[in-house]
Amino acid sequence: MTGSIDTRSAASEWQAIDVGAVGTWMDSEGLPPGEITGLTPIGGGTQNIMLRFTRGGRDYVLRRPPKHPRPVSNNVLRREARLLEALSGTDVRAPRVVAVSADETVLPGLAFYLMDPIDGFNPGTDLPELHAGDAAVRHAMSLSAVEGIARLGALDHTALGLADFGKPDGFLERQVQRWLHELDGYRANEGYIGPNIPELERVSSWLEANRPEHWRPGIMHGDCHLANMMFRFDGPELAAMVDWEMSTIGDPLLDLGWQIATSPAGIAGAAVSPKLAAAGGLPTASEMIEHYARFSDRDLSSITWYTVLAGFKLGIILEGTYARAIAGKAPKATGDHLHGITLQLFADAAALID
């Protein structure tokens, strides 16, 4: 078991994994010995690379940064692994970490971790026959996702050893300016002269003027649309929330706002989970809010503000790909598509304000 095996990543780029080094490291972690077989890429909505394989009669998923890591990629992976380890043993449905290589020596320059595979499907790319054929199942899927994020926000992050995982002080106060600064930074991309988002000023001003005065810190997933969740094949229940790169300690109600803003029942959300959107049968925003309240004692009177903030923030994130596409750093078709979603998210946010 030496050398490297070339395989395709989820982004359809050839990658090389030093199988021998991974196997030796697994031995040092006390994991079952044997040959690594069945190395297969796992697709999804993330830039990180995930590879499934079998060793010693057990299946694993290896998660590592992309082929061309950003300066923060390794720290993001380490943070993600730390959070998932903290969630182990709670009632939050998330991947279970098996082992972490945090020091970047096994795969030179790269942190990575192993986790157990999730037995489920991603509704952003697939919709099994059971779920496609039953509106009640699809309705319950979305409510199960809402329950999942409510249970996450109800955890005591300090008791889980995550007191230093984020900077909750001033979290809501800095959101608008932090993301406007991010948007302004996109001008560094050649050819991008600045955002052409008609509702930008109106939405940002409204958010600053109507910010909730009181809130309680908790764990946030940070990007909890349905395409970042996996569901059981045999029913509507959430199997796991995945892709925790944006997790932090902040205001968990932003996760609920994110879920509402990206619901496939809306135009912008339909682009995230098109098969689910086409099938229909999904709950309304009011139903999602009511269901969240069954598992949380948080004050939901300002949920419109959080939903507007979610659209504002996600729209700016997607605009970054549009700016890179103009500079030739991303496919033009992808950039144009995401810019269209940005415009819709801001239009939806303005409609909520009205």
Short mmCIF file of C-alpha atoms in Angstrom, two decimals:
data_model
loop_
_atom_site.label_atom_id
_atom_site.label_comp_id
_atom_site.label_asym_id
_atom_site.label_seq_id
_atom_site.Cartn_x
_atom_site.Cartn_y
_atom_site.Cartn_z
CA MET A 1 0.00 0.00 0.00
CA THR A 2 2.38 2.64 -1.25
CA GLY A 3 2.36 5.53 -3.69
CA SER A 4 -0.66 7.61 -4.68
CA ILE A 5 -4.06 6.91 -6.18
CA ASP A 6 -5.37 9.54 -8.59
CA THR A 7 -9.10 10.20 -8.29
CA ARG A 8 -11.62 12.87 -9.26
CA SER A 9 -12.75 15.37 -6.67
CA ALA A 10 -16.30 16.61 -6.37
CA ALA A 11 -15.26 19.46 -8.64
CA SER A 12 -14.13 16.93 -11.29
CA GLU A 13 -10.45 17.80 -10.90
CA TRP A 14 -7.78 15.13 -10.55
CA GLN A 15 -6.40 14.89 -7.07
CA ALA A 16 -3.66 12.76 -5.51
CA ILE A 17 -3.91 11.23 -2.06
CA ASP A 18 -0.86 9.54 -0.56
CA VAL A 19 -2.65 6.36 0.47
CA GLY A 20 0.43 4.91 2.16
CA ALA A 21 0.83 7.96 4.40
CA VAL A 22 -2.86 7.93 5.33
CA GLY A 23 -2.70 4.21 6.12
CA THR A 24 0.37 4.62 8.33
CA TRP A 25 -1.31 7.49 10.18
CA MET A 26 -4.46 5.40 10.67
CA ASP A 27 -2.30 2.67 12.21
CA SER A 28 -0.89 5.23 14.66
CA GLU A 29 -4.46 6.20 15.58
CA GLY A 30 -5.28 2.59 16.43
CA LEU A 31 -7.78 2.13 13.60
CA PRO A 32 -8.37 -1.31 12.03
CA PRO A 33 -5.47 -2.24 9.72
CA GLY A 34 -5.68 -3.30 6.10
CA GLU A 35 -5.53 -2.08 2.54
CA ILE A 36 -7.35 1.10 1.53
CA THR A 37 -9.82 0.15 -1.21
CA GLY A 38 -12.74 1.69 -3.07
CA LEU A 39 -11.40 5.25 -2.98
CA THR A 40 -14.29 7.26 -4.40
CA PRO A 41 -15.03 11.02 -4.48
CA ILE A 42 -18.18 12.35 -2.87
CA GLY A 43 -19.86 15.26 -4.60
CA GLY A 44 -21.75 18.08 -2.94
CA GLY A 45 -22.03 21.82 -2.51
CA THR A 46 -18.65 22.38 -0.94
CA GLN A 47 -15.22 23.33 -2.24
CA ASN A 48 -13.57 20.92 0.16
CA ILE A 49 -12.68 17.44 -1.11
CA MET A 50 -14.32 14.36 0.36
CA LEU A 51 -13.21 10.83 -0.44
CA ARG A 52 -14.92 7.65 0.71
CA PHE A 53 -12.94 4.44 1.17
CA THR A 54 -12.88 1.12 2.99
CA ARG A 55 -10.16 -0.22 5.29
CA GLY A 56 -10.18 -3.10 7.74
CA GLY A 57 -13.84 -3.86 7.07
CA ARG A 58 -14.94 -0.30 7.92
CA ASP A 59 -16.00 2.60 5.71
CA TYR A 60 -14.64 6.13 6.16
CA VAL A 61 -14.92 9.57 4.60
CA LEU A 62 -11.74 11.69 4.41
CA ARG A 63 -12.35 15.44 4.31
CA ARG A 64 -9.54 17.79 3.26
CA PRO A 65 -9.16 21.29 1.79
CA PRO A 66 -9.55 21.92 -1.96
CA LYS A 67 -6.84 21.35 -4.56
CA HIS A 68 -5.85 25.01 -4.31
CA PRO A 69 -6.35 25.79 -0.60
CA ARG A 70 -7.06 29.28 0.62
CA PRO A 71 -4.81 30.64 3.39
CA VAL A 72 -7.53 29.85 5.95
CA SER A 73 -8.50 26.40 4.62
CA ASN A 74 -6.60 24.34 7.18
CA ASN A 75 -7.86 26.41 10.10
CA VAL A 76 -11.42 26.04 8.81
CA LEU A 77 -11.02 22.24 8.69
CA ARG A 78 -9.57 22.16 12.21
CA ARG A 79 -12.40 24.32 13.56
CA GLU A 80 -14.97 22.19 11.84
CA ALA A 81 -13.52 18.98 13.30
CA ARG A 82 -13.38 20.52 16.76
CA LEU A 83 -17.05 21.50 16.60
CA LEU A 84 -18.16 18.11 15.33
CA GLU A 85 -16.25 16.38 18.12
CA ALA A 86 -17.99 18.65 20.64
CA LEU A 87 -21.40 17.79 19.16
CA SER A 88 -20.78 14.06 19.57
CA GLY A 89 -23.12 12.74 22.23
CA THR A 90 -25.66 15.57 21.83
CA ASP A 91 -29.02 15.21 20.08
CA VAL A 92 -27.79 17.26 17.10
CA ARG A 93 -27.53 15.17 13.95
CA ALA A 94 -24.07 15.75 12.49
CA PRO A 95 -21.20 13.67 11.09
CA ARG A 96 -19.20 11.71 13.64
CA VAL A 97 -15.48 12.40 13.58
CA VAL A 98 -13.25 9.31 13.80
CA ALA A 99 -9.78 10.92 13.85
CA VAL A 100 -8.15 14.27 13.03
CA SER A 101 -4.78 15.03 11.44
CA ALA A 102 -4.33 18.63 12.47
CA ASP A 103 -0.58 19.23 12.10
CA GLU A 104 -0.31 19.13 8.28
CA THR A 105 2.43 16.52 8.22
CA VAL A 106 0.62 13.38 6.95
CA LEU A 107 -0.58 15.11 3.80
CA PRO A 108 2.06 17.88 3.58
CA GLY A 109 0.53 21.28 4.07
CA LEU A 110 -2.96 19.92 4.62
CA ALA A 111 -5.10 19.31 7.68
CA PHE A 112 -7.78 16.65 7.29
CA TYR A 113 -10.05 14.40 9.27
CA LEU A 114 -11.86 11.08 8.96
CA MET A 115 -15.55 10.72 9.69
CA ASP A 116 -18.17 8.01 9.46
CA PRO A 117 -20.20 8.04 6.22
CA ILE A 118 -23.75 9.38 6.47
CA ASP A 119 -26.52 7.00 5.40
CA GLY A 120 -28.71 9.48 3.59
CA PHE A 121 -29.21 11.67 0.51
CA ASN A 122 -28.70 15.33 -0.29
CA PRO A 123 -31.92 16.98 -1.60
CA GLY A 124 -29.83 19.53 -3.48
CA THR A 125 -28.80 16.82 -5.92
CA ASP A 126 -31.18 13.89 -5.41
CA LEU A 127 -34.76 13.07 -4.47
CA PRO A 128 -35.56 9.38 -3.98
CA GLU A 129 -38.85 7.91 -5.16
CA LEU A 130 -40.40 7.94 -1.68
CA HIS A 131 -39.72 11.64 -1.21
CA ALA A 132 -40.48 12.65 -4.80
CA GLY A 133 -43.87 10.93 -4.71
CA ASP A 134 -45.27 12.11 -1.38
CA ALA A 135 -45.93 15.77 -0.56
CA ALA A 136 -46.40 14.94 3.13
CA VAL A 137 -42.90 13.45 3.26
CA ARG A 138 -41.40 16.56 1.65
CA HIS A 139 -43.30 18.80 4.07
CA ALA A 140 -41.98 16.79 7.01
CA MET A 141 -38.42 16.91 5.61
CA SER A 142 -38.29 20.67 5.87
CA LEU A 143 -39.75 20.65 9.37
CA SER A 144 -37.21 18.02 10.43
CA ALA A 145 -34.47 20.39 9.22
CA VAL A 146 -36.01 23.20 11.29
CA GLU A 147 -36.02 20.94 14.34
CA GLY A 148 -32.35 20.16 13.71
CA ILE A 149 -31.27 23.79 13.73
CA ALA A 150 -33.46 24.52 16.77
CA ARG A 151 -31.80 21.70 18.72
CA LEU A 152 -28.38 23.03 17.68
CA GLY A 153 -29.20 26.54 18.90
CA ALA A 154 -30.48 25.17 22.20
CA LEU A 155 -27.12 23.66 23.19
CA ASP A 156 -24.96 25.23 25.89
CA HIS A 157 -21.79 25.98 23.92
CA THR A 158 -19.82 26.81 27.06
CA ALA A 159 -20.62 23.45 28.64
CA LEU A 160 -19.42 21.78 25.42
CA GLY A 161 -16.02 23.48 25.67
CA LEU A 162 -16.74 25.98 22.88
CA ALA A 163 -16.63 29.23 24.84
CA ASP A 164 -13.75 30.48 22.64
CA PHE A 165 -15.10 29.11 19.35
CA GLY A 166 -16.45 32.47 18.20
CA LYS A 167 -16.79 36.12 19.20
CA PRO A 168 -20.43 36.59 20.16
CA ASP A 169 -19.95 40.03 21.72
CA GLY A 170 -21.24 42.54 19.17
CA PHE A 171 -22.15 39.77 16.71
CA LEU A 172 -25.35 41.36 15.45
CA GLU A 173 -23.93 44.89 15.58
CA ARG A 174 -21.07 44.09 13.19
CA GLN A 175 -22.93 41.97 10.63
CA VAL A 176 -24.02 44.64 8.15
CA GLN A 177 -20.74 46.55 8.03
CA ARG A 178 -18.68 43.37 7.96
CA TRP A 179 -20.50 42.10 4.85
CA LEU A 180 -20.59 45.49 3.15
CA HIS A 181 -16.81 45.57 3.59
CA GLU A 182 -16.62 42.08 2.06
CA LEU A 183 -18.69 43.28 -0.89
CA ASP A 184 -16.48 46.31 -1.40
CA GLY A 185 -13.43 44.04 -1.42
CA TYR A 186 -14.71 42.31 -4.55
CA ARG A 187 -13.59 45.38 -6.50
CA ALA A 188 -10.11 43.90 -6.43
CA ASN A 189 -11.32 41.52 -9.15
CA GLU A 190 -10.40 42.97 -12.52
CA GLY A 191 -13.43 44.20 -14.43
CA TYR A 192 -15.79 44.22 -11.43
CA ILE A 193 -16.59 47.88 -10.89
CA GLY A 194 -18.89 47.32 -7.94
CA PRO A 195 -22.25 45.79 -7.07
CA ASN A 196 -25.30 46.44 -9.22
CA ILE A 197 -27.85 45.40 -6.60
CA PRO A 198 -30.83 47.80 -6.64
CA GLU A 199 -32.07 47.04 -3.10
CA LEU A 200 -28.63 47.02 -1.43
CA GLU A 201 -28.79 50.40 0.30
CA ARG A 202 -32.40 50.03 1.36
CA VAL A 203 -31.91 46.58 2.87
CA SER A 204 -28.66 47.45 4.66
CA SER A 205 -30.13 50.65 6.12
CA TRP A 206 -33.23 48.83 7.34
CA LEU A 207 -31.12 46.14 9.01
CA GLU A 208 -29.07 48.73 10.88
CA ALA A 209 -32.17 50.63 12.00
CA ASN A 210 -34.16 47.59 13.16
CA ARG A 211 -31.55 45.38 14.79
CA PRO A 212 -32.88 43.38 17.79
CA GLU A 213 -31.67 44.77 21.11
CA HIS A 214 -31.65 41.51 23.04
CA TRP A 215 -30.45 38.05 22.01
CA ARG A 216 -28.69 35.01 23.44
CA PRO A 217 -25.47 33.53 21.99
CA GLY A 218 -25.36 29.93 20.82
CA ILE A 219 -23.91 27.61 18.19
CA MET A 220 -24.67 28.54 14.59
CA HIS A 221 -24.27 26.28 11.58
CA GLY A 222 -23.97 29.40 9.42
CA ASP A 223 -25.07 27.96 6.05
CA CYS A 224 -27.99 25.67 6.82
CA HIS A 225 -29.97 25.56 3.58
CA LEU A 226 -31.43 22.17 2.65
CA ALA A 227 -28.59 21.36 0.24
CA ASN A 228 -26.29 21.32 3.28
CA MET A 229 -28.40 18.65 4.95
CA MET A 230 -28.83 14.94 4.39
CA PHE A 231 -32.03 12.99 4.93
CA ARG A 232 -32.87 9.36 5.59
CA PHE A 233 -33.78 7.20 2.60
CA ASP A 234 -36.67 5.54 4.46
CA GLY A 235 -38.48 8.65 5.67
CA PRO A 236 -38.44 12.44 6.10
CA GLU A 237 -36.11 12.59 9.10
CA LEU A 238 -32.90 14.60 9.02
CA ALA A 239 -29.89 12.27 8.89
CA ALA A 240 -27.20 14.94 9.41
CA MET A 241 -26.39 18.59 8.96
CA VAL A 242 -23.20 18.79 6.90
CA ASP A 243 -20.68 21.38 5.62
CA TRP A 244 -19.95 23.25 8.84
CA GLU A 245 -17.31 25.64 7.42
CA MET A 246 -19.24 28.77 8.45
CA SER A 247 -20.11 27.63 11.97
CA THR A 248 -19.46 29.95 14.88
CA ILE A 249 -20.86 31.22 18.17
CA GLY A 250 -23.38 33.89 17.28
CA ASP A 251 -27.14 34.28 17.18
CA PRO A 252 -28.75 30.92 16.24
CA LEU A 253 -31.89 32.68 15.02
CA LEU A 254 -29.91 33.62 11.93
CA ASP A 255 -29.90 29.89 11.09
CA LEU A 256 -33.70 29.89 11.15
CA GLY A 257 -33.76 33.04 9.02
CA TRP A 258 -31.35 31.34 6.61
CA GLN A 259 -33.63 28.31 6.37
CA ILE A 260 -36.62 30.52 5.58
CA ALA A 261 -34.75 32.72 3.09
CA THR A 262 -33.44 29.68 1.19
CA SER A 263 -36.61 27.58 1.31
CA PRO A 264 -37.14 25.84 -2.06
CA ALA A 265 -40.68 27.23 -1.91
CA GLY A 266 -39.16 30.60 -2.89
CA ILE A 267 -37.51 31.65 -6.14
CA ALA A 268 -33.99 31.98 -4.72
CA GLY A 269 -34.24 28.73 -2.74
CA ALA A 270 -35.41 26.88 -5.83
CA ALA A 271 -31.97 27.41 -7.34
CA VAL A 272 -30.38 25.68 -4.33
CA SER A 273 -32.66 22.60 -4.34
CA PRO A 274 -34.36 22.57 -7.76
CA LYS A 275 -35.78 19.03 -7.55
CA LEU A 276 -37.35 19.71 -4.17
CA ALA A 277 -38.71 23.03 -5.40
CA ALA A 278 -40.25 21.43 -8.49
CA ALA A 279 -41.91 18.74 -6.38
CA GLY A 280 -43.46 21.28 -3.96
CA GLY A 281 -45.42 20.49 -0.83
CA LEU A 282 -43.08 22.47 1.44
CA PRO A 283 -44.07 24.34 4.64
CA THR A 284 -44.64 28.07 4.77
CA ALA A 285 -42.41 30.41 6.73
CA SER A 286 -45.08 30.62 9.44
CA GLU A 287 -45.12 26.84 9.77
CA MET A 288 -41.33 26.74 10.07
CA ILE A 289 -41.36 29.43 12.77
CA GLU A 290 -44.09 27.63 14.70
CA HIS A 291 -42.19 24.34 14.48
CA TYR A 292 -38.94 25.95 15.65
CA ALA A 293 -40.74 27.25 18.73
CA ARG A 294 -41.57 23.66 19.75
CA PHE A 295 -37.86 23.03 20.39
CA SER A 296 -36.61 26.44 21.48
CA ASP A 297 -37.45 29.11 24.06
CA ARG A 298 -35.87 31.91 22.00
CA ASP A 299 -37.83 35.10 21.31
CA LEU A 300 -39.02 34.82 17.69
CA SER A 301 -40.70 38.22 17.47
CA SER A 302 -37.91 39.62 15.25
CA ILE A 303 -37.56 36.64 12.90
CA THR A 304 -38.29 38.87 9.88
CA TRP A 305 -35.10 40.79 10.67
CA TYR A 306 -33.06 37.58 10.77
CA THR A 307 -34.58 36.42 7.47
CA VAL A 308 -33.69 39.72 5.82
CA LEU A 309 -30.16 39.50 7.23
CA ALA A 310 -29.84 35.95 5.87
CA GLY A 311 -30.78 37.07 2.36
CA PHE A 312 -28.44 40.07 2.62
CA LYS A 313 -25.50 37.97 3.78
CA LEU A 314 -25.99 35.05 1.39
CA GLY A 315 -26.54 37.41 -1.53
CA ILE A 316 -23.19 39.11 -0.84
CA ILE A 317 -21.44 35.75 -0.53
CA LEU A 318 -22.79 34.66 -3.93
CA GLU A 319 -21.85 38.01 -5.48
CA GLY A 320 -18.22 37.13 -4.74
CA THR A 321 -18.34 34.32 -7.31
CA TYR A 322 -19.90 36.71 -9.83
CA ALA A 323 -17.02 39.15 -9.28
CA ARG A 324 -14.47 36.36 -9.73
CA ALA A 325 -16.26 35.22 -12.88
CA ILE A 326 -15.98 38.70 -14.38
CA ALA A 327 -12.23 38.53 -13.69
CA GLY A 328 -12.02 35.12 -15.36
CA LYS A 329 -11.44 33.26 -12.09
CA ALA A 330 -14.73 31.31 -12.23
CA PRO A 331 -17.04 30.13 -15.05
CA LYS A 332 -19.07 32.97 -16.51
CA ALA A 333 -22.29 30.93 -16.56
CA THR A 334 -21.91 30.13 -12.87
CA GLY A 335 -21.23 33.75 -12.00
CA ASP A 336 -24.24 34.98 -13.97
CA HIS A 337 -26.46 32.36 -12.36
CA LEU A 338 -25.38 33.25 -8.83
CA HIS A 339 -25.72 36.97 -9.52
CA GLY A 340 -29.32 36.30 -10.49
CA ILE A 341 -29.87 34.55 -7.16
CA THR A 342 -28.29 37.52 -5.36
CA LEU A 343 -30.72 39.92 -7.01
CA GLN A 344 -33.65 37.67 -6.06
CA LEU A 345 -32.48 37.36 -2.45
CA PHE A 346 -32.33 41.14 -2.12
CA ALA A 347 -35.72 41.52 -3.83
CA ASP A 348 -37.18 38.99 -1.39
CA ALA A 349 -35.58 40.85 1.53
CA ALA A 350 -37.09 44.14 0.34
CA ALA A 351 -40.50 42.49 0.05
CA LEU A 352 -40.22 41.28 3.65
CA ILE A 353 -39.40 44.83 4.75
CA ASP A 354 -42.57 46.05 2.99
#
